[in-house]
Amino acid sequence: MKTSLNKKLPLKLVLIIPFIVQIVGTVTLVGYLSYRTGRSAVENLANQLMTQTSNRVRDHLNHYLQIKQETIAVNYKAFQEGHVDVTNLNEVRSHLWQQATLASPPFVTGFANSKGENVIYMSLPEEDNIIVREITLPDIFSNKFYRLDNRGQKEQLLSAKTVPLDIRTTDWYLQAREKKKQTWSPIFIDQTVPTLVINSLYPIYDQSNNLLGVFHSGVRLRSIGSFLSQLKFSPSGQTFIMELNGNLVATSTQDAPYRNQSNYLTPLNAKNSDNPIISAIASQLEQEYSNLSSISERINLRVDVKNNILFAQVEPYKDKYGLHWLLVTIIPRSDFMKEIDENRKITWLLCIGAFILSIVVGIAIAHYISQPIERLNQASSDIASGKMTSTAIMTQITELQNLANSFNFMANQLENAFETLENKVKERTEELTIANEKLELIANLDGLTQIANRRRFDEYLKSEWQRHLREKQPLTLILTDIDYFKRYNDHFGHQQGDECLKKVAQTIASISHRSSDLTTRYGGEEFAVILVNTNIQGGITIAEQMRDAIASLKINHPRSEIADHVTLSLGVFTVIPNHNNTIEDFIKTTDQALYLAKSKGRNCIHFIQSDSNQEKKDKLSDYLLTSEIDDHEDLFDRDKDTGNEINL
């Protein structure tokens, strides 16, 4: 045992061990830093994509659901002003018929009175005509469906069925009676379609505070799921919406958010979904938040599902009518890690190559160093044994100098190898930075027309509004709509419709030559132009140029009622921002001008003069607004005397 403890290591091994340890540590550290940098960049990129996607979903819900609330607000206003007697079912039918004819599918509007009667007008994509569903006295349990002609008269009885359910006992009717104000119904399942449905509600009371009935407008939530499925933000990314009780509202995978139990449909809790990703995210939320309503701001989660890390972002969605949902966006890390893993493999191969090369060089150097030292040791032994050599000391001094030179040589090699690895890491980081910049550019650009999108419009208008507020300069907004574009699409098809949108967008964008002005695609066939430091006369001039330029394109439009080519209707409004007006008022007033241009024959420009008189401002703010779905041809009930029209 004493011999084992006193056993000495060979000189070459003593020299090479510290060198190997240093190389291994350096290579491991470089590899780890490279991996961590790539992983951090991936997570940041995923969070940015999820935020952008969540914003798009929020914008869609704001637009889509607001239409339903505005629909019943129009009905309530008509009742308040005495245009509709809700006790006269024929007057209600006439009002709802007019509303349905002006809407684009899908559109559902109805009225249920306190007697148990219910009239619903439906304009659905799968039907050629408007359908009315009626429940009338004396049999309030009989549901009759009629197809209507173009005058609103009953043309054909489609079906008649007995449903043992009093409409006054339904959850949505009871919700309206309980809230006593404009609100949303609980989500329920239409067992006949089948689909999830939510109703916008407005209860109607007489002067004695007796409930006369409820105006309602239905929303089929599967249309929200269709929108989610079109969001291509990641190869395997998913989005879904859930209620605070955990039930699914809509998913991008188009999985049914309900279950069929004994031929009866029931809501599906997200954690019970057959989709493992949705189920995992919902279960994680339930574990971390016992009460989902406590999620008051955007949160990020990391969930491991079958050895695949999921990045998830959860954001609450609320509106002033009591709606409270959770928007969930999910991106698997594997969607981004393929390229990162390849780069990491290359980095590790370079590290291993450098390590092997360093070991080979280290062994050679150790051998080169050990030989003169061994000779020096032999010389010392010879001297101890009495064999003296005059060259021993000189040899010793020379070899020590060679040893220092060799270490300097190795240090230089190691430094070069380290710099090479750092350059590789820097190159990969720069590539990721460029990718992020490209994504930011794409986020502000409309993919079809290649002009600025709605997100860029909102950001730029907010910025310019604040600047004009400080500088007291006029700010002009032009909203324009392609006349009868839905008919153009129906006649030529969506592909040629897209080409038409591109031509119109590029032509409009070429009108304003100032770099400070912004042309955007506002939505569908609508475009918006922000003109900074521009008065109403300047705005009208630009609008005239836009209208003339589109007309000069001579894009054939056989389905137009006003010309044989594509034309524009334009609304112009100018305001000097102050603390008594808002961006929303600015956009809404310009939208009113656009509506008036369309209502007076289209292919014209309409502008509204800005008036600081508070009484006129209040009158203007009372105008009613409603919008169609897809066609974007708005319905307003306004005082026409506030606007000015330019017919060209």
GROMACS .gro file of C-alpha atoms in nm, residues 66-67 186 193 249 281 343-344 361-362 364 429 486 572 576:
model
   15
   66GLN     CA    1  -6.956   4.457  -3.185
   67ILE     CA    2  -7.172   4.424  -3.497
  186PRO     CA    3  -7.482   3.252  -2.172
  193VAL     CA    4  -7.743   2.278  -3.647
  249VAL     CA    5  -6.576   2.849  -2.714
  281ILE     CA    6  -5.276   2.387  -2.141
  343ASN     CA    7  -2.671   2.517  -3.580
  344ARG     CA    8  -2.611   2.367  -3.237
  361VAL     CA    9  -0.124   1.927  -3.029
  362GLY     CA   10  -0.103   1.899  -2.648
  364ALA     CA   11   0.298   1.654  -2.919
  429THR     CA   12  -2.719   3.563  -3.342
  486LYS     CA   13  -6.914   4.151  -5.319
  572VAL     CA   14  -6.356   6.262  -4.600
  576ILE     CA   15  -5.792   6.965  -3.544
   0.00000   0.00000   0.00000
